GROMACS .gro file of C-alpha atoms in nm:
model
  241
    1UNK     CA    1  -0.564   3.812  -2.417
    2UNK     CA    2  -0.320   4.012  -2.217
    3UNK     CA    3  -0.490   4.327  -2.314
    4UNK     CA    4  -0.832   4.219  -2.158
    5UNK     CA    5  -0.912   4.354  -1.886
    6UNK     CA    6  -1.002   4.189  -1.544
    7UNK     CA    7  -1.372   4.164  -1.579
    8UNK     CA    8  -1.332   4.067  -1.938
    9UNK     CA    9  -1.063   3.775  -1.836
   10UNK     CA   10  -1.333   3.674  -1.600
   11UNK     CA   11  -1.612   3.621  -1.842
   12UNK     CA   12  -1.387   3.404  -2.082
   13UNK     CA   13  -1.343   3.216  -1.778
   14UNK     CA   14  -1.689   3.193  -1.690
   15UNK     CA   15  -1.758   3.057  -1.989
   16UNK     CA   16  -1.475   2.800  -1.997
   17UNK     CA   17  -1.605   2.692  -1.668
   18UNK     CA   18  -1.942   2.592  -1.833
   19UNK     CA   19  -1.807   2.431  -2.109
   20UNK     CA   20  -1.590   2.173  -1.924
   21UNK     CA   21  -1.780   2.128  -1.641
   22UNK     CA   22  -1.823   1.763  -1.696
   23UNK     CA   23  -1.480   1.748  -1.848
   24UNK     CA   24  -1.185   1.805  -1.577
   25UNK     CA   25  -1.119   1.748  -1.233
   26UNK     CA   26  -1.386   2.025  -1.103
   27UNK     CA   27  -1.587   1.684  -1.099
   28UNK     CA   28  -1.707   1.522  -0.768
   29UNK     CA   29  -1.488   1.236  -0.671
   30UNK     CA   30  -1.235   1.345  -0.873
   31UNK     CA   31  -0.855   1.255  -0.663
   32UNK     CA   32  -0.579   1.556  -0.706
   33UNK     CA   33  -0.292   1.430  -0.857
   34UNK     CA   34  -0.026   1.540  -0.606
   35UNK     CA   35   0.198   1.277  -0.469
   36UNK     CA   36   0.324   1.220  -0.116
   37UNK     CA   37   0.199   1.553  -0.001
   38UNK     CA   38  -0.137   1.528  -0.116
   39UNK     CA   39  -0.469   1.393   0.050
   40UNK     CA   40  -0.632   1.029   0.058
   41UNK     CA   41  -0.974   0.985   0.140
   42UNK     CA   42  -0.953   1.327   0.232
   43UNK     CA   43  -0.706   1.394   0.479
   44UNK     CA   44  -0.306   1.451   0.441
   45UNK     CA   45  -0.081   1.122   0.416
   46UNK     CA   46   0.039   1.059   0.769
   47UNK     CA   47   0.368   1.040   0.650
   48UNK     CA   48   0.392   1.409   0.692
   49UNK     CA   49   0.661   1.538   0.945
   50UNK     CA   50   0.782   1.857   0.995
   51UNK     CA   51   1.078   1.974   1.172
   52UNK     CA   52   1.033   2.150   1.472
   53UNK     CA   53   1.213   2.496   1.380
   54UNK     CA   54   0.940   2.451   1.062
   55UNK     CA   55   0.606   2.639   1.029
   56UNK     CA   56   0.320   2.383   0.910
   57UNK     CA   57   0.089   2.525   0.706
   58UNK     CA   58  -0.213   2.368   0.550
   59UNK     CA   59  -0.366   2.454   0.174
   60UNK     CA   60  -0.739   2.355   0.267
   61UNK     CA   61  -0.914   2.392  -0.063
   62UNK     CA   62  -1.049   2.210  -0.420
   63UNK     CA   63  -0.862   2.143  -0.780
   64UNK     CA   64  -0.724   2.498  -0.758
   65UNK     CA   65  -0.537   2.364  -0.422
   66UNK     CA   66  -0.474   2.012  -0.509
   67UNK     CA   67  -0.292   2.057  -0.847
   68UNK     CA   68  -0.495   1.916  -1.082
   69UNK     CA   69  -0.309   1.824  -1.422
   70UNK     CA   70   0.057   1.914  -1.243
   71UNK     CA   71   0.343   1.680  -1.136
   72UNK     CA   72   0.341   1.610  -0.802
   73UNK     CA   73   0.619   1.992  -0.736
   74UNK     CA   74   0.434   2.191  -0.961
   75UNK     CA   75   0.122   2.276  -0.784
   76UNK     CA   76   0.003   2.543  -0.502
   77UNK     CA   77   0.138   2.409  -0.190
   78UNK     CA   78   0.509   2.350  -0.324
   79UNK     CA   79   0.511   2.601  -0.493
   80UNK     CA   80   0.455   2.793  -0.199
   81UNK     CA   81   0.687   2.646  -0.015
   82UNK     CA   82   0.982   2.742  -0.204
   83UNK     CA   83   0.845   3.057  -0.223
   84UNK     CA   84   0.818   3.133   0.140
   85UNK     CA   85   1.183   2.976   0.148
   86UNK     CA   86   1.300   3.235  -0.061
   87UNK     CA   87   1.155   3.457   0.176
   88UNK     CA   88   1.332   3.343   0.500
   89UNK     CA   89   1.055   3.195   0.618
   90UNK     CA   90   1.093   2.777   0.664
   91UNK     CA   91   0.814   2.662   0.643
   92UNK     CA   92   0.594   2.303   0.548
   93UNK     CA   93   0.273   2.344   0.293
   94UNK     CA   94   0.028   2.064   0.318
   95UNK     CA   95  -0.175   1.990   0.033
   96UNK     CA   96  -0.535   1.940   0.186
   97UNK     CA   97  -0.674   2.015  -0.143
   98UNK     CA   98  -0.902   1.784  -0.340
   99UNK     CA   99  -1.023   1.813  -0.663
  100UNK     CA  100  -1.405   1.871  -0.726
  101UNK     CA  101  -1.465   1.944  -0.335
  102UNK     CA  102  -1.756   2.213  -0.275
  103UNK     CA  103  -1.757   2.433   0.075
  104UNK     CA  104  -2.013   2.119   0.200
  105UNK     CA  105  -1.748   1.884   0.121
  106UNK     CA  106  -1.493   2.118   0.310
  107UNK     CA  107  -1.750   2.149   0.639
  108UNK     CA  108  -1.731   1.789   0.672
  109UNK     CA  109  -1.380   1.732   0.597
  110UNK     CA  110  -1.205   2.009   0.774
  111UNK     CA  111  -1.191   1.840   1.133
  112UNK     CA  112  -1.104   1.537   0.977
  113UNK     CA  113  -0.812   1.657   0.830
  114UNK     CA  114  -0.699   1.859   1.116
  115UNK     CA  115  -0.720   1.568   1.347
  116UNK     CA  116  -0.470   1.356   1.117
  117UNK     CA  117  -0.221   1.637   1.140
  118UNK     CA  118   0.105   1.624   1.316
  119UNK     CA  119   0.058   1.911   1.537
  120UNK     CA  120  -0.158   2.195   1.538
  121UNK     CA  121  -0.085   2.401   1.220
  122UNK     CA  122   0.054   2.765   1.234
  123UNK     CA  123  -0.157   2.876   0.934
  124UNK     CA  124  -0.453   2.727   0.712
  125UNK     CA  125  -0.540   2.842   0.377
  126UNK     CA  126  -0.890   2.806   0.303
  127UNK     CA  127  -0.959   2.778  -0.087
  128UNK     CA  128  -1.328   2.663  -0.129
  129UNK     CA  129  -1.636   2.828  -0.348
  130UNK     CA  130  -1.561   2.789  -0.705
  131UNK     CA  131  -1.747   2.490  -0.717
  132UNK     CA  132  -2.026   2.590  -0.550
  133UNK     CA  133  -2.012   2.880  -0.834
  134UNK     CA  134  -2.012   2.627  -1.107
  135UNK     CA  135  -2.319   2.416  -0.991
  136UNK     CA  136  -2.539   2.763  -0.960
  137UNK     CA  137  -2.525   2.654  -0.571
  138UNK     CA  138  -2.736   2.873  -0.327
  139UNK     CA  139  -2.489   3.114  -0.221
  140UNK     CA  140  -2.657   3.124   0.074
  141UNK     CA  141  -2.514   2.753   0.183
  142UNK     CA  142  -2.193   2.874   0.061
  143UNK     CA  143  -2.186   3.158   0.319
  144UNK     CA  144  -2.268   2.905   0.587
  145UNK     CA  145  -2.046   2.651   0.499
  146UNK     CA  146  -1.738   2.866   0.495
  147UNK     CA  147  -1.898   3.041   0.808
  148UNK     CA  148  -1.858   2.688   0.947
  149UNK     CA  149  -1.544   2.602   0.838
  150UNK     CA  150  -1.366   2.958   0.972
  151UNK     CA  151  -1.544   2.906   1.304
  152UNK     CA  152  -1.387   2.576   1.339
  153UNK     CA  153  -1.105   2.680   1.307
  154UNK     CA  154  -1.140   2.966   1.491
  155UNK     CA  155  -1.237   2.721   1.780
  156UNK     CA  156  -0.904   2.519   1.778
  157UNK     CA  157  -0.708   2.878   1.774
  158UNK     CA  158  -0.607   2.812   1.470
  159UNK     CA  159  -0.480   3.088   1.209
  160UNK     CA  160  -0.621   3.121   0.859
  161UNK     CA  161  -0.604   3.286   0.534
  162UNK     CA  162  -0.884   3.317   0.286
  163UNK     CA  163  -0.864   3.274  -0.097
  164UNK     CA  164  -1.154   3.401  -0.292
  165UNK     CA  165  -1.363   3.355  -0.626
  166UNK     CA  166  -1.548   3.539  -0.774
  167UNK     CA  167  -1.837   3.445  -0.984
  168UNK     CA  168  -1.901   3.474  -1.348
  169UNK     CA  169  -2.059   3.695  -1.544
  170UNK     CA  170  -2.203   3.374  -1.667
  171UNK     CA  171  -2.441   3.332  -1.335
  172UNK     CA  172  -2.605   3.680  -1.339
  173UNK     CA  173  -2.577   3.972  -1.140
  174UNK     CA  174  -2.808   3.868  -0.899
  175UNK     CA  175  -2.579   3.541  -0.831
  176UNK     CA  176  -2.274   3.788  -0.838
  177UNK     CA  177  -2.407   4.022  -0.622
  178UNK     CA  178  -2.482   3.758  -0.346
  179UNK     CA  179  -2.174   3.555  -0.453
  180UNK     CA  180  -1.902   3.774  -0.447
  181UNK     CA  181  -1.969   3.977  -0.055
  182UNK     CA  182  -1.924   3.633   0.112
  183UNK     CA  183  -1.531   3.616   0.121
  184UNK     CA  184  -1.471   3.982   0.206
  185UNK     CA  185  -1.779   3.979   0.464
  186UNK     CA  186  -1.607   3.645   0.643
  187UNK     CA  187  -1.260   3.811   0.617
  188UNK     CA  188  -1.430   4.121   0.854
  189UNK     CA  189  -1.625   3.845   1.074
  190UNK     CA  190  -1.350   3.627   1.157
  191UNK     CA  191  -1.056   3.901   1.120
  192UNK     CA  192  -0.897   3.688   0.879
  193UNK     CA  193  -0.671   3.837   0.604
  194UNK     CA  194  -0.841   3.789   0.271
  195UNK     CA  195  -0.679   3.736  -0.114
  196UNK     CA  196  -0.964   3.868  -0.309
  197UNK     CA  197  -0.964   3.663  -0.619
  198UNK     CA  198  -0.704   3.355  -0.622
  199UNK     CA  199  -0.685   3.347  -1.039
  200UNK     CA  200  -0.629   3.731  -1.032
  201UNK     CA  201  -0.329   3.760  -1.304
  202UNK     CA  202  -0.365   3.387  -1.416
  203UNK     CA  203  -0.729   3.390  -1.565
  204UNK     CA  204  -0.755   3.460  -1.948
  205UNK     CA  205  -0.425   3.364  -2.000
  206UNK     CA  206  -0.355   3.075  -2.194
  207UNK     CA  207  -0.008   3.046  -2.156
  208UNK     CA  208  -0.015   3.048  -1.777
  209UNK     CA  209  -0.345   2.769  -1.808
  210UNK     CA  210  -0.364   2.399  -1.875
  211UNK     CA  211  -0.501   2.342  -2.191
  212UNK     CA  212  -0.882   2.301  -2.021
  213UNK     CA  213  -0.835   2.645  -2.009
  214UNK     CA  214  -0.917   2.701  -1.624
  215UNK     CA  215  -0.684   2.507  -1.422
  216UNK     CA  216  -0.309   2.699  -1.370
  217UNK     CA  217  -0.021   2.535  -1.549
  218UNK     CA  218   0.314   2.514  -1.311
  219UNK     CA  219   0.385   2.864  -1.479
  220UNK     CA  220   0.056   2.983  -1.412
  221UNK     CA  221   0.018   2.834  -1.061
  222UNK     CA  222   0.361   3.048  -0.983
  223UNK     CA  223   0.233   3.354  -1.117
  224UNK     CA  224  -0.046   3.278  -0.861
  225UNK     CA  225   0.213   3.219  -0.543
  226UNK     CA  226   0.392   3.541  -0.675
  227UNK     CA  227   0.122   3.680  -0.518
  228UNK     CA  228  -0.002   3.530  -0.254
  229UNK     CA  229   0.344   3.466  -0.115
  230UNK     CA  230   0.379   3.798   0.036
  231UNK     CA  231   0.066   3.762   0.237
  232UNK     CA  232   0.139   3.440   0.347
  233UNK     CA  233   0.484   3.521   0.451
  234UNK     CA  234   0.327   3.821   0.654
  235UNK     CA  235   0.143   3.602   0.843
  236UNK     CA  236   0.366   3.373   0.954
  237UNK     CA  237   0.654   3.593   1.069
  238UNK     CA  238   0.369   3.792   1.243
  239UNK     CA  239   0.245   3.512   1.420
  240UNK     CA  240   0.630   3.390   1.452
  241UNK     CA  241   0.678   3.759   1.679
   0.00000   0.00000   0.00000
């Protein structure tokens, strides 16, 4: 599978998605399994304290976020973390991500969740779509729903990162072609730096996946951070000077 290439990586994925649909944690109501860090009923544990020479940051997103499948310092957020330490940069990732949550879901939650924060957070991660992608959603209400969600934040001054998906081959290329603008197009709007495709390096590859096939393994979700670390890192130090 290494040989595939991307688009070819993304169809086996596509299809994966459509076979365990009803299977995994892309489900509604579905809880991550992330300890301490992680969200109940929606929102961050108020336990959460960061020190004050600490950046907070804030993975806002679905089972891609949350960690599905992973002990509680294997997923996306702590993974980053030690990643941005590595980096220099000290810094706290909140896992806001919950498993099976849609870019509806994430328009109501969003204030929510920044309300039970500590203090206002120095960057948030927004990680919402595939979902929508899965249930054949109107990509339409996608658009608006992320348009929402960057605006509020936006509001509260608030700086943010975007994550993409991109849809499968599975959905058509008329769902693609309407799918697939809205992360770069809200990455222009809001001037918001933009990671393309969050699974870019991961998908197809079965010894960075769970054994569902689309969820990253602790290996896999690394590979991921490998990447998105940089950017990240970037953006804090930039916002740091």
């Amino acid at each position: 599978m290494k040989g595939l290439s991307l688009a070819g990586r993304i169809s086996q994925y596509g299809a994966l998605l459509l076979l365990v649909h009803l299977a995994v944690g892309c489900s509604d109501g579905t809880q991550p399994t992330q300890g301490p860090d992680s969200v109940k009923n929606g929102r961050p544990s108020a336990s959460v304290a960061t020190a004050a020479d600490s950046r907070l940051v804030v993975a806002f997103g679905d089972s891609l976020y949350a960690g599905y499948g992973l002990a509680q310092d294997e997923g996306f957020a702590p993974s980053l973390e030690r990643a941005l330490a590595g980096q220099g940069v000290k810094a706290r990732v909140i896992n806001a991500g919950v498993s099976g949550e849609t870019t509806s879901g994430g328009r109501q939650r969003i204030a929510y969740v920044l309300d039970g924060l500590p203090r206002k957070p120095d960057l948030v991660i927004v990680g919402l779509g595939g979902n929508d992608m899965l249930r054949g959603l109107d990509p339409a209400e996608t658009r608006v729903n992320l348009d929402a969600i960057l605006a509020e934040l936006k509001q509260r001054g608030i700086a943010t990162m975007l994550t993409g998906i991109m849809a499968s081959p599975n959905m058509g290329p008329d769902y693609a072609a309407a799918f697939n603008p809205i992360y770069p197009d809200l990455a222009r709007k809001f001037s918001v730096p933009l990671y393309p495709f969050f699974l870019d390096g991961v998908v197809g590859r079965r010894d960075l996946l769970l054994p569902d096939g689309i969820h990253p393994n602790a290996k896999g979700v690394d590979a991921v951070v490998a990447r998105v670390a940089p950017m990240v890192g970037r953006e804090l130090k930039a916002k740091a000077g």
